[in-house]
XYZ file of C-alpha atoms in Angstrom:
360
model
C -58.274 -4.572 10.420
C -61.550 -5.469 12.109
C -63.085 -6.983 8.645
C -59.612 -9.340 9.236
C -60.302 -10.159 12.491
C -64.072 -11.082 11.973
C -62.665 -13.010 9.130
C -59.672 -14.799 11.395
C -62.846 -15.676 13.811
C -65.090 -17.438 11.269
C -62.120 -19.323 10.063
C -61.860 -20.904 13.659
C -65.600 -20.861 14.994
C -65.557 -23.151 11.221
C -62.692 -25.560 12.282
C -64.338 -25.912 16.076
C -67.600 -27.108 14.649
C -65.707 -29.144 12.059
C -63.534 -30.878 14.661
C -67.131 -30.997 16.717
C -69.013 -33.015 14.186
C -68.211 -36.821 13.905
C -66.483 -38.330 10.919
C -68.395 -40.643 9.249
C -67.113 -43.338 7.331
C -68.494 -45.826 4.157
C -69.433 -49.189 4.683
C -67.768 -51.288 2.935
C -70.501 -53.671 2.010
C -74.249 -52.450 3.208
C -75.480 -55.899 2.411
C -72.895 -58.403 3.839
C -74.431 -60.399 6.178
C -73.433 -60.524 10.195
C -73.373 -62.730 12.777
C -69.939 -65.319 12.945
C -70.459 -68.570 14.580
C -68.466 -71.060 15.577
C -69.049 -72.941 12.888
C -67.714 -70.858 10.658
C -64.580 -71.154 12.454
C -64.357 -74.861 12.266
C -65.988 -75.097 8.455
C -62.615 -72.611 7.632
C -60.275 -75.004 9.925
C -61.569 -78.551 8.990
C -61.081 -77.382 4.988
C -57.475 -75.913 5.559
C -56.504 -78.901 7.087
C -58.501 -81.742 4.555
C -56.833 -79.273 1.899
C -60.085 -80.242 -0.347
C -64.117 -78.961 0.016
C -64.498 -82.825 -0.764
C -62.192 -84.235 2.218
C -63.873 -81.744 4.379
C -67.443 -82.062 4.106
C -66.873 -85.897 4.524
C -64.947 -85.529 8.116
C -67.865 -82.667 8.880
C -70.351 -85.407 7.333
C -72.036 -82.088 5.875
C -72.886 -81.997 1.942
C -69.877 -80.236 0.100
C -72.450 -77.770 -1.131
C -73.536 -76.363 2.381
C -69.685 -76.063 3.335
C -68.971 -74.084 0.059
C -71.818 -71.680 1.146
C -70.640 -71.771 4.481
C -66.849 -70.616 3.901
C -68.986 -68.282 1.390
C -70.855 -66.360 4.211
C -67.524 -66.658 6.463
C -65.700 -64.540 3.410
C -68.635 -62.191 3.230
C -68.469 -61.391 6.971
C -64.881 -60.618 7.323
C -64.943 -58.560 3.451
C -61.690 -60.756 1.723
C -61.497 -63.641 0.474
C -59.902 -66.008 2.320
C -59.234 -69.680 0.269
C -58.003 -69.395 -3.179
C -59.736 -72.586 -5.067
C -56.937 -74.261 -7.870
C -57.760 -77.956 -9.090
C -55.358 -79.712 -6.676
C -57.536 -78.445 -3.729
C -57.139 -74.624 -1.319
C -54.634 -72.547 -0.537
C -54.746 -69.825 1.752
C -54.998 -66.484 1.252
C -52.806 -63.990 3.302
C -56.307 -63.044 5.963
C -57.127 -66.505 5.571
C -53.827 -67.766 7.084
C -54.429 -65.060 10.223
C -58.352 -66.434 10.576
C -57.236 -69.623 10.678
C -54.744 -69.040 13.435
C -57.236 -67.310 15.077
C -59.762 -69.796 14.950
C -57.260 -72.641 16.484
C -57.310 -70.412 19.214
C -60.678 -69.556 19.832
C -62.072 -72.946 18.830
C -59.569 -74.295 21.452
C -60.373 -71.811 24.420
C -63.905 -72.737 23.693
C -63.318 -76.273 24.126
C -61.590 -76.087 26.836
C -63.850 -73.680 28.484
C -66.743 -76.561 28.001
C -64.557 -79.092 29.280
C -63.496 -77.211 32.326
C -67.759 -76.352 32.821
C -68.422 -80.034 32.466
C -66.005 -80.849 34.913
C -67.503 -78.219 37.444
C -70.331 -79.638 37.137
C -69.809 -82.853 37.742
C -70.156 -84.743 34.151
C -66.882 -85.470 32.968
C -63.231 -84.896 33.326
C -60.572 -84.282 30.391
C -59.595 -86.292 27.519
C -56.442 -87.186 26.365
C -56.495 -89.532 23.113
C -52.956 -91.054 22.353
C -52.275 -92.952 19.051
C -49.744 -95.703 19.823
C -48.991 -97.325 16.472
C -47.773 -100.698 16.194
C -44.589 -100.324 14.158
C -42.771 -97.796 16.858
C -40.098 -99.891 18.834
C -41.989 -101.527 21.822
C -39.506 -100.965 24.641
C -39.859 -97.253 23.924
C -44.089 -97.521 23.783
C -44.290 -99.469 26.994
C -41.907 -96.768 28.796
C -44.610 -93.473 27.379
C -47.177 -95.617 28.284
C -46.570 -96.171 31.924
C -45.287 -92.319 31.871
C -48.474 -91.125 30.751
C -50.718 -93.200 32.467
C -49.199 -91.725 35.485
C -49.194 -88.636 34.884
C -53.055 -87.943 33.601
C -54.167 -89.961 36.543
C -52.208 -87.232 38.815
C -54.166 -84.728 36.825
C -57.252 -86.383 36.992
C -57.287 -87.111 33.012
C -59.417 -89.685 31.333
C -56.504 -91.451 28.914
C -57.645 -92.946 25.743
C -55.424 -95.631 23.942
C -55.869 -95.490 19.874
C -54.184 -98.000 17.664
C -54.338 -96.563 13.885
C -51.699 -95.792 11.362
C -50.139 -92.173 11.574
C -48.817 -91.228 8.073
C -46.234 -88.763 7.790
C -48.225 -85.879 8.124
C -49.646 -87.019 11.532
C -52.941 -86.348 10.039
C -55.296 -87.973 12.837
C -53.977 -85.740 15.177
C -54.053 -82.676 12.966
C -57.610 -83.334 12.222
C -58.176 -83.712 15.672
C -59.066 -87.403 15.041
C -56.980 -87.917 17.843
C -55.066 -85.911 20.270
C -51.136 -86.848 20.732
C -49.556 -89.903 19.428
C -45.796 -91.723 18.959
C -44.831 -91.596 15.616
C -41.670 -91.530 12.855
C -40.336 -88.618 12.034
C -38.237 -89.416 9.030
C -37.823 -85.427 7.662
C -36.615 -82.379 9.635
C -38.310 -80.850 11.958
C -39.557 -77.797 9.076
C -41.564 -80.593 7.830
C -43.448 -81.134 10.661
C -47.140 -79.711 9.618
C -49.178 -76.468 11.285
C -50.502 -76.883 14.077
C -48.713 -79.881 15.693
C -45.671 -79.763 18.457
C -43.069 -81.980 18.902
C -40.495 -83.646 20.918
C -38.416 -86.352 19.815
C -37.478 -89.206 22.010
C -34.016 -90.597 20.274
C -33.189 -91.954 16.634
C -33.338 -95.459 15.538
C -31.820 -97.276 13.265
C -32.315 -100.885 11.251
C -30.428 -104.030 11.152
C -29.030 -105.485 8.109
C -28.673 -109.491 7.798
C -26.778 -110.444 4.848
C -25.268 -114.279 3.840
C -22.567 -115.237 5.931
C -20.930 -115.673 2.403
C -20.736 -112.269 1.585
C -17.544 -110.045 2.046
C -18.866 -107.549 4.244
C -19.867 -110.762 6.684
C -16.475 -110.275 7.920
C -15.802 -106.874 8.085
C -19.014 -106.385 9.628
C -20.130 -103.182 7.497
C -22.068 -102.775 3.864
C -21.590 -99.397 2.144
C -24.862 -98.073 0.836
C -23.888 -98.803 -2.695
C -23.211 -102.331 -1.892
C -26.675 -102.779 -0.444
C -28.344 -101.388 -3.109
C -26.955 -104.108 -5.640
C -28.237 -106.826 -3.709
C -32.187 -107.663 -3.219
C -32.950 -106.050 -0.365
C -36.367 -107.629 1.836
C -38.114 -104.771 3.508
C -41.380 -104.049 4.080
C -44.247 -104.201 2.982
C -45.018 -100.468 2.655
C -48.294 -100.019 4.834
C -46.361 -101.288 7.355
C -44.412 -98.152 7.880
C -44.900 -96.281 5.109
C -42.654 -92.775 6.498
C -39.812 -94.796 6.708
C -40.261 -97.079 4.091
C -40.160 -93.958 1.517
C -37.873 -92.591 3.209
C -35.112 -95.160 3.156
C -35.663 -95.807 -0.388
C -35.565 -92.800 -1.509
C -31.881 -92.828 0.216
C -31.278 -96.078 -1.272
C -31.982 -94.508 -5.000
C -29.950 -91.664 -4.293
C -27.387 -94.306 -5.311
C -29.217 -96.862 -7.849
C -32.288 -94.727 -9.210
C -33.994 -98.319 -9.790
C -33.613 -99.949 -6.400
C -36.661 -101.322 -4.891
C -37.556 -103.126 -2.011
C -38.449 -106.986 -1.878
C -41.494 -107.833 0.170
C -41.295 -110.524 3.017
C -42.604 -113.876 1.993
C -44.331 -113.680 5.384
C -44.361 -111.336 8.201
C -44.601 -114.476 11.273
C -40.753 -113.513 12.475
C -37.995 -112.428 11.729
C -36.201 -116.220 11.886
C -38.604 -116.871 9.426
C -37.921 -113.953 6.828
C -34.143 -114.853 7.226
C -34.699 -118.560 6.792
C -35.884 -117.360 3.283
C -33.525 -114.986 2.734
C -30.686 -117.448 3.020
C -32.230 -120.295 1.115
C -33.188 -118.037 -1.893
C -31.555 -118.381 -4.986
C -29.244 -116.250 -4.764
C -29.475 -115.642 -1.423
C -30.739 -112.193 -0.401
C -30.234 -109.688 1.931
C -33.136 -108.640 5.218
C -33.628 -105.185 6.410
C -35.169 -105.031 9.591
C -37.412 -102.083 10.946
C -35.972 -99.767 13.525
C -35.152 -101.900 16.582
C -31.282 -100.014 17.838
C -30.879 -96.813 19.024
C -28.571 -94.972 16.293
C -24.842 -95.112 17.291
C -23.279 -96.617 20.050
C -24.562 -94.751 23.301
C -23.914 -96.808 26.505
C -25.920 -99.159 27.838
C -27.759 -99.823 24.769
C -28.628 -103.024 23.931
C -29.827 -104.626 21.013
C -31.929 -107.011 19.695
C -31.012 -110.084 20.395
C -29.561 -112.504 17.619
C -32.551 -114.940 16.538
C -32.466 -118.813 17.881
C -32.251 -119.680 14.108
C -30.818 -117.007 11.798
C -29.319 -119.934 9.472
C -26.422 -118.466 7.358
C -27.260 -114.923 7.717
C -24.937 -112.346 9.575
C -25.841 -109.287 10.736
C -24.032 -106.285 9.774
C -23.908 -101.665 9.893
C -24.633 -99.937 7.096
C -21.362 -97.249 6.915
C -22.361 -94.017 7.915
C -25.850 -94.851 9.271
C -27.904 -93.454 5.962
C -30.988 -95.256 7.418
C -32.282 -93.342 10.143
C -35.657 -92.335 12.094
C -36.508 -90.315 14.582
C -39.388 -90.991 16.928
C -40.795 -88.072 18.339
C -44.205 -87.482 20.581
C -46.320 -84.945 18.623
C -49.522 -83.472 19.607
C -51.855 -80.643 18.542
C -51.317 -77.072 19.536
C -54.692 -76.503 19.893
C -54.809 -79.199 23.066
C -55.490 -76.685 26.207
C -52.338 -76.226 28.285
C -52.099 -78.404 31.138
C -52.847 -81.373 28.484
C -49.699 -79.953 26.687
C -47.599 -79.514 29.971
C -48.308 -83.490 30.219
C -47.073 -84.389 27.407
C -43.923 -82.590 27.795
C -43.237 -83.700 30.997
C -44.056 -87.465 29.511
C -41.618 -86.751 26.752
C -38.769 -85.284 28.865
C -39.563 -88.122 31.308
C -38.520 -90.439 28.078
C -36.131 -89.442 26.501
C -32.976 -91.507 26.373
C -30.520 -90.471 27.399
C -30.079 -86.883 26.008
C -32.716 -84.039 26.479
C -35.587 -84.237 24.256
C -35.522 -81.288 21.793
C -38.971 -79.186 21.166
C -40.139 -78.758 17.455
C -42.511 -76.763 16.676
C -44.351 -76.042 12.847
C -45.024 -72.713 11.145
């Protein structure tokens, strides 16, 4: 019994000083290197959103090389890979996808955080840069203007006008090129690309002058099918080019050879339907969006040109050609930047609430 009980006690005094000593674990990698910067954070954000090393290292106007060793070190730090390189550019990896949110985050408190220093100090307030692109409808542009201009000089908010292109990836603004901007959005909204918000401010619609001549002059509609046998002037692409592929891609889903007819000239739109109607045989004009889709009250169109010669305008039955224009900026912008955007938005929005989209 006592030889038992001396045992029993060794078993425990063992456990105690087993539970006593501390557990010590492997490293995973003695050699990996330490120390994450910043820059690591933006070399693994600028490449997921170029999609290429190449695209990258030119917007970081860094030699591809460097960023390759760069994302390199960035892998060795956190132990996983994080980009899987294929021939048509990166893809994330699962821990890649949760760095990179990560990093949006950080990188943004950061900035912000410099921002708010600088303005403590006396050397600068907040920037807002706003694309306005030229092919949005103007009455809608002048009204976000004058909203936003009010609204960042209530907050004390230097406002930046920028007048480039926006494709339909919004990719200025995702690069953070720029910060917010109007644009087309011609998908839905689970198109809209990480990281950018959205709120849309109504959908538009084109008009459609076709000879007086034609059948559908009097009825005052052309079915889809109908518009796709005639020779349809639209464009040219880089004009709009989100809702120039767009609308013929609709147009094919009908004749798989459709195409568009570029405009002679681009002066006005008198012009373009003086053309049209003296063309042998006379062809058909598709504006860009300039209605608000439907008949809502109190809308008013464009008015019908001094000289629109033998042309008519007409619908398209069912609406098939639609856009949406929506105000989309970065989710990385710090708060009250966002807030004033909203607020613009909402502010806009005829005459139904905007609706929020957001990507990912």
């Amino acid at each position: 019994m006592e030889t038992q009980a001396r045992h029993g006690l060794a078993q425990v005094t063992d456990m105690k000083q087993a539970q006593a000593e501390p557990v010590r674990l492997a490293r995973a990698d003695a050699q990996a290197p330490q120390g994450l910067e910043l820059r690591h954070l933006r070399y693994l954000v600028a490449v997921a959103d170029a999609g290429t090393f190449t695209r990258a290292a030119e917007q970081l106007f860094i030699a591809q090389p460097t960023l390759s060793q760069q994302i390199g070190r960035l892998e060795q730090i956190v132990g996983t890979p994080l980009l899987v390189r294929r021939r048509d550019g990166v893809r994330l990896t699962t821990a890649g996808a949760v760095l990179l949110d990560a990093a949006r985050d950080a990188l943004s408190l950061v900035d912000h955080g410099v921002s708010r220093t600088r303005q403590a100090a006396g050397l600068g307030r907040q920037r807002l840069r706003v694309v306005l692109p030229r092919n949005v409808p103007e009455a809608l542009t002048v009204k976000t203007a004058t909203l936003l201009r009010s609204a960042t000089t209530a907050a004390d908010v230097d406002l930046v006008w920028m007048e480039t292109p926006l494709d339909a990836e919004f990719s200025p603004i995702r690069q953070h090129h720029a910060d917010a901007g109007l644009g087309w959005l011609t998908a839905g909204p689970d198109a809209l690309p990480t990281p950018l918000d959205a709120m849309t401010l109504g959908e538009f619609e084109p008009d459609l002058w076709i000879p007086a001549s034609h059948p559908a002059a009097s009825r005052g509609t052309l079915s889809l099918a109908e518009m796709a046998s005639l020779e349809v002037i639209y464009g040219p692409r880089r004009a709009s080019p989100e809702t120039y592929d767009r609308w013929l891609e609709v147009v094919r889903t009908v004749d798989p050879h459709f195409a568009f007819t570029d405009p002679p000239l681009r002066h006005s739109l008198p012009v373009v339907l003086a053309f049209a109607a003296t063309a042998d045989p006379p062809a058909t004009v598709l504006t860009g969006c300039t209605a608000i889709a439907g008949t809502s009250p109190g809308v008013i169109r464009r008015l019908r040109p001094a000289d629109s010669g033998d042309m008519v305008r007409v619908s398209i039955a069912g609406r098939p050609l639609t856009a949406t224009v929506a105000l989309v900026w970065n989710r990385d912008l710090p708060r009250p930047l966002q807030q004033i955007l909203f607020d613009t938005a909402d502010s806009a929005t005829p005459p139904a609430p905007a609706s929020l989209l957001r990507a990912g």
